Every structure is written in structure tokens, then in C-alpha cells.
Tab-separated table of C-alpha atoms in Angstrom:
chain	number	residue	atom	x	y	z
G	1	UNK	CA	-13.536	-2.957	-3.187
G	2	UNK	CA	-16.213	-1.472	-4.884
G	3	UNK	CA	-16.738	2.534	-4.641
G	4	UNK	CA	-19.545	4.634	-6.132
G	5	UNK	CA	-18.578	7.884	-6.898
G	6	UNK	CA	-21.063	10.289	-7.400
G	7	UNK	CA	-20.690	13.736	-8.768
G	8	UNK	CA	-20.997	17.212	-8.106
G	9	UNK	CA	-21.217	17.083	-4.427
G	10	UNK	CA	-23.279	20.119	-4.239
G	11	UNK	CA	-25.817	22.184	-7.074
G	12	UNK	CA	-27.802	25.079	-6.511
G	13	UNK	CA	-30.076	25.602	-8.879
G	14	UNK	CA	-32.395	28.644	-9.203
G	15	UNK	CA	-36.744	26.916	-8.582
G	16	UNK	CA	-37.035	26.022	-12.486
G	17	UNK	CA	-33.893	25.430	-13.302
G	18	UNK	CA	-33.202	21.308	-14.540
G	19	UNK	CA	-30.774	19.593	-12.257
G	20	UNK	CA	-28.639	16.151	-12.764
G	21	UNK	CA	-26.306	14.017	-10.571
G	22	UNK	CA	-24.328	11.242	-12.004
G	23	UNK	CA	-23.229	8.380	-10.137
G	24	UNK	CA	-20.030	5.780	-11.632
G	25	UNK	CA	-19.338	2.743	-10.498
G	26	UNK	CA	-15.926	1.202	-10.310
G	27	UNK	CA	-16.980	-1.888	-11.203
G	28	UNK	CA	-20.668	-3.704	-13.348
G	29	UNK	CA	-23.447	-3.137	-10.745
G	30	UNK	CA	-26.097	-5.668	-10.527
G	31	UNK	CA	-28.804	-2.906	-9.866
G	32	UNK	CA	-28.802	0.754	-8.908
G	33	UNK	CA	-30.746	2.431	-6.095
G	34	UNK	CA	-31.921	5.867	-5.874
G	35	UNK	CA	-32.572	7.493	-2.013
G	36	UNK	CA	-33.404	11.095	-1.019
G	37	UNK	CA	-32.526	12.522	2.508
G	38	UNK	CA	-34.530	16.077	3.027
G	39	UNK	CA	-32.578	18.160	5.425
G	40	UNK	CA	-32.592	16.739	9.058
G	41	UNK	CA	-34.533	13.633	7.770
G	42	UNK	CA	-33.576	9.906	6.594
G	43	UNK	CA	-32.686	8.345	3.554
G	44	UNK	CA	-35.702	7.200	1.376
G	45	UNK	CA	-35.789	5.015	-1.052
G	46	UNK	CA	-36.866	6.168	-4.552
G	47	UNK	CA	-36.453	3.667	-7.170
G	48	UNK	CA	-34.112	0.661	-8.335
G	49	UNK	CA	-32.910	-0.077	-11.424
G	50	UNK	CA	-31.373	-3.061	-12.692
G	51	UNK	CA	-31.713	-3.432	-16.481
G	52	UNK	CA	-29.029	-2.106	-18.754
G	53	UNK	CA	-29.836	1.392	-20.136
G	54	UNK	CA	-33.026	1.102	-18.306
G	55	UNK	CA	-34.802	4.768	-18.486
G	56	UNK	CA	-37.370	5.017	-15.120
G	57	UNK	CA	-39.687	8.292	-14.862
G	58	UNK	CA	-41.232	9.609	-11.764
G	59	UNK	CA	-43.058	12.894	-12.384
G	60	UNK	CA	-40.362	15.456	-13.054
G	61	UNK	CA	-37.451	12.656	-11.763
G	62	UNK	CA	-35.744	10.618	-14.641
G	63	UNK	CA	-34.009	7.643	-13.685
G	64	UNK	CA	-31.108	6.206	-16.096
G	65	UNK	CA	-28.855	3.009	-15.650
G	66	UNK	CA	-26.198	3.059	-18.344
G	67	UNK	CA	-25.230	0.341	-20.869
G	68	UNK	CA	-22.618	-1.083	-19.310
G	69	UNK	CA	-24.392	-1.203	-15.919
G	70	UNK	CA	-21.394	0.782	-14.869
G	71	UNK	CA	-23.121	4.397	-14.476
G	72	UNK	CA	-26.394	6.048	-13.775
G	73	UNK	CA	-28.075	9.644	-13.334
G	74	UNK	CA	-30.866	11.351	-11.772
G	75	UNK	CA	-32.146	14.031	-13.686
G	76	UNK	CA	-34.620	16.457	-12.366
G	77	UNK	CA	-37.256	18.854	-14.595
G	78	UNK	CA	-38.052	22.055	-13.454
G	79	UNK	CA	-36.810	21.409	-9.747
G	80	UNK	CA	-39.337	22.845	-7.092
G	81	UNK	CA	-38.271	23.969	-3.267
G	82	UNK	CA	-39.952	20.339	-2.493
G	83	UNK	CA	-36.851	19.053	-4.149
G	84	UNK	CA	-34.363	20.721	-2.118
G	85	UNK	CA	-32.767	17.772	-0.259
G	86	UNK	CA	-29.635	15.133	-0.675
G	87	UNK	CA	-29.483	12.491	-3.530
G	88	UNK	CA	-27.876	9.361	-2.726
G	89	UNK	CA	-26.908	6.593	-5.436
G	90	UNK	CA	-26.617	3.029	-4.049
G	91	UNK	CA	-25.215	0.323	-6.035
G	92	UNK	CA	-25.571	-3.396	-5.559
G	93	UNK	CA	-22.372	-5.843	-7.005
G	94	UNK	CA	-24.708	-9.412	-6.397
G	95	UNK	CA	-24.191	-9.475	-2.835
G	96	UNK	CA	-25.841	-8.483	0.095
G	97	UNK	CA	-24.719	-4.872	0.197
G	98	UNK	CA	-25.258	-1.785	-1.304
G	99	UNK	CA	-22.496	0.842	-1.577
G	100	UNK	CA	-23.607	3.901	-1.259
G	101	UNK	CA	-22.277	7.257	-2.716
G	102	UNK	CA	-21.473	10.568	-1.257
G	103	UNK	CA	-24.320	12.037	-2.272
G	104	UNK	CA	-25.433	15.458	-4.218
G	105	UNK	CA	-26.954	17.934	-1.975
G	106	UNK	CA	-29.697	19.811	-3.551
G	107	UNK	CA	-30.050	23.808	-3.008
G	108	UNK	CA	-32.753	25.258	-4.752
G	109	UNK	CA	-33.501	28.984	-4.664
G	110	UNK	CA	-36.667	30.195	-4.987
L	1	UNK	CA	-47.779	-0.078	9.064
L	2	UNK	CA	-45.320	1.386	12.357
L	3	UNK	CA	-41.480	1.900	10.220
L	4	UNK	CA	-38.171	1.790	11.522
L	5	UNK	CA	-37.472	3.270	14.412
L	6	UNK	CA	-34.254	4.174	17.004
L	7	UNK	CA	-33.728	5.016	20.368
L	8	UNK	CA	-32.452	7.350	21.786
L	9	UNK	CA	-32.956	9.865	19.245
L	10	UNK	CA	-30.100	12.350	20.617
L	11	UNK	CA	-27.284	10.995	22.817
L	12	UNK	CA	-24.480	13.432	24.781
L	13	UNK	CA	-21.949	11.132	26.228
L	14	UNK	CA	-18.800	11.950	27.647
L	15	UNK	CA	-15.486	10.917	25.981
L	16	UNK	CA	-14.492	7.769	27.494
L	17	UNK	CA	-18.153	6.378	28.340
L	18	UNK	CA	-20.001	3.737	26.887
L	19	UNK	CA	-22.958	4.266	24.751
L	20	UNK	CA	-25.624	1.861	23.425
L	21	UNK	CA	-27.668	2.767	20.692
L	22	UNK	CA	-31.095	0.543	19.645
L	23	UNK	CA	-32.732	0.020	16.521
L	24	UNK	CA	-36.706	-1.775	16.077
L	25	UNK	CA	-36.596	-2.875	12.447
L	26	UNK	CA	-39.758	-3.468	10.876
L	27	UNK	CA	-41.506	-6.055	11.896
L	28	UNK	CA	-40.670	-9.399	9.484
L	29	UNK	CA	-37.312	-7.877	8.229
L	30	UNK	CA	-34.533	-10.017	8.326
L	31	UNK	CA	-31.864	-7.838	7.361
L	32	UNK	CA	-30.890	-5.298	9.538
L	33	UNK	CA	-27.601	-2.617	8.404
L	34	UNK	CA	-26.076	0.185	10.810
L	35	UNK	CA	-24.683	3.035	8.906
L	36	UNK	CA	-22.797	5.880	10.119
L	37	UNK	CA	-23.100	9.349	8.787
L	38	UNK	CA	-20.864	11.861	9.983
L	39	UNK	CA	-22.191	16.054	9.121
L	40	UNK	CA	-22.997	16.094	5.564
L	41	UNK	CA	-21.563	13.169	4.209
L	42	UNK	CA	-21.990	10.138	2.928
L	43	UNK	CA	-23.463	6.981	4.552
L	44	UNK	CA	-20.525	4.642	5.827
L	45	UNK	CA	-21.136	1.237	6.337
L	46	UNK	CA	-20.651	-0.261	9.742
L	47	UNK	CA	-21.999	-3.846	9.870
L	48	UNK	CA	-25.173	-6.207	8.214
L	49	UNK	CA	-27.506	-8.573	10.491
L	50	UNK	CA	-28.933	-11.766	8.438
L	51	UNK	CA	-31.429	-12.948	11.150
L	52	UNK	CA	-29.228	-12.845	14.291
L	53	UNK	CA	-25.908	-13.261	12.559
L	54	UNK	CA	-23.185	-10.932	11.453
L	55	UNK	CA	-21.809	-12.266	8.322
L	56	UNK	CA	-19.589	-9.095	7.371
L	57	UNK	CA	-18.442	-6.983	10.335
L	58	UNK	CA	-15.255	-5.292	8.272
L	59	UNK	CA	-17.376	-2.572	8.291
L	60	UNK	CA	-17.209	-1.499	12.410
L	61	UNK	CA	-14.372	1.299	12.582
L	62	UNK	CA	-12.223	-0.129	15.660
L	63	UNK	CA	-12.684	-3.023	18.255
L	64	UNK	CA	-14.680	-0.444	20.249
L	65	UNK	CA	-17.888	-0.997	18.578
L	66	UNK	CA	-20.139	-4.034	18.762
L	67	UNK	CA	-23.296	-5.249	17.443
L	68	UNK	CA	-25.485	-7.442	18.292
L	69	UNK	CA	-28.970	-8.502	17.540
L	70	UNK	CA	-31.871	-10.765	19.155
L	71	UNK	CA	-34.538	-12.970	18.138
L	72	UNK	CA	-34.014	-11.707	14.565
L	73	UNK	CA	-35.707	-8.150	15.854
L	74	UNK	CA	-34.087	-5.833	17.858
L	75	UNK	CA	-30.239	-4.722	17.536
L	76	UNK	CA	-27.864	-2.949	19.533
L	77	UNK	CA	-25.030	-0.884	18.485
L	78	UNK	CA	-22.594	-0.147	21.524
L	79	UNK	CA	-19.563	1.982	21.286
L	80	UNK	CA	-17.223	1.214	24.262
L	81	UNK	CA	-14.686	4.522	25.601
L	82	UNK	CA	-16.120	6.624	23.168
L	83	UNK	CA	-13.777	9.331	21.613
L	84	UNK	CA	-14.756	12.609	19.799
L	85	UNK	CA	-14.483	11.502	16.863
L	86	UNK	CA	-17.380	8.412	17.024
L	87	UNK	CA	-19.180	11.941	17.119
L	88	UNK	CA	-22.106	11.073	13.855
L	89	UNK	CA	-25.453	9.932	13.130
L	90	UNK	CA	-26.003	6.422	13.141
L	91	UNK	CA	-29.001	5.546	11.261
L	92	UNK	CA	-30.080	1.599	10.857
L	93	UNK	CA	-31.899	0.268	8.009
L	94	UNK	CA	-34.315	-3.131	7.313
L	95	UNK	CA	-35.204	-4.797	4.666
L	96	UNK	CA	-37.206	-8.121	3.879
L	97	UNK	CA	-34.428	-9.938	3.206
L	98	UNK	CA	-30.819	-9.585	2.606
L	99	UNK	CA	-29.523	-8.723	-0.889
L	100	UNK	CA	-28.438	-5.763	-2.581
L	101	UNK	CA	-31.628	-5.933	-4.407
L	102	UNK	CA	-34.516	-5.214	-1.441
L	103	UNK	CA	-34.827	-1.562	-0.534
L	104	UNK	CA	-33.645	-0.706	2.468
L	105	UNK	CA	-36.252	1.274	5.363
L	106	UNK	CA	-34.270	3.950	6.799
L	107	UNK	CA	-34.762	5.084	10.931
L	108	UNK	CA	-34.316	8.483	11.898
L	109	UNK	CA	-31.275	8.147	13.345
L	110	UNK	CA	-29.331	8.714	16.763
L	111	UNK	CA	-27.080	11.515	16.961
L	112	UNK	CA	-24.394	11.140	18.991
L	113	UNK	CA	-22.518	13.644	20.258
L	114	UNK	CA	-19.033	13.117	22.521
L	115	UNK	CA	-18.170	15.617	24.434
């Protein structure tokens, strides 16, 4: 079945440093979604990418979808303490179901 | 408007007892999903409803788990004869329609502890 691998599992950064998490699928995806889960909270939708090579930005966050639609990345510039949480990618393969990666837990040291 | 709600927020039960977890999706959302999240882990897909039908139950861990949805709205996840390994946060999500292209709105979850 479809698998979505996400690395790294954990990342500790100093406030102001950049952060990147990577998502790789074993199969070609129709779309990819990113979610953020704050400590003690529930996942909240951030963005969706559907086109090959697509790049979208939300303030300090940059999301990319690979040309082959098998990988994606989320890059945060100049992290802040408000960025703390776990970031999940979720890949769709044309069916009803999104397959979630295991997430990258980001800690920001003030 | 109101988001996805789940009840109870916390449930502590003894091993061997049955539990029912409830999910109220966003009004008008036809698709509903149940996930399980163990401490510090990712999201494990359990079951998907489109309307009242569950096209895919393959994610349910064992036959002790069952779920239903009535009136295209409220869903209940039932775990019979609970085991300690069932301890986790159970998350419900709904989306406007079924399909991977729709964003999912998650509820706050039910934290289940089996003693």
C-alpha cells in the first residue's frame, strides 16, 4: 500500500534558525496536504499542493511539491517559538484516503 | 461556525470494559474519518464514512473495534473488551466530501486510558 515517509522525526532549532521537513512517497501522489499539531492540540490544515513543481508561501512558510509528485517539503524561515509543534504531511493517491506521515516534531529554543 | 466536537474528552476505563466514543462533525460535511494517535506518534487511519456508509473498514485494528454513523452526522466508535494497547488519543475528522483533495477538520480528540 501507499506509504508516506517523513524526516526528520525530531528537530531542535535555535529561535531564528531555519527548519525544513521532508516528505517522500513510495507512489505518485495526486496531491499533498500539510497539517500542524500544536502540543496538546489537534492537527490543523495548513495548505494543499496539487501541481507538479508547485511552490506556495504562507509568510515564513514555504511549501514545495516535487516535479515527480512523489515528494514535498516544508521550510520555515527564521523560526519563532510559535512554530513549535508537529508538522504532518498527508498524501493523496486519487482515492478517498489521505496517508499521513509520522510527522516532524519541531522544538524551538528561545 | 461550530467545529468538530468529540466526547468524552477523556475516558479512563478498566481492561475488559466496553467504551463508546462520539464524534459530531461539521454540519454539511458528508465525509467522516476516525484516526488513532498513540503518544508522540503519527495518525493511524481507522475508518472512513461517506454519508452513513463505510466503504473501507480495513484500518480497524481488530474485530473488537466497530463504528457507525447515523443520519449522515454523528458517529460512534465502539471498542469492546478494551486492552491496554488501546490506550491512545482517538481523533475524528470531517470534510466537505469524500476524497483526498478535501481538507480535513479535526476534533479535539478523546484520550482513552485503559488501566
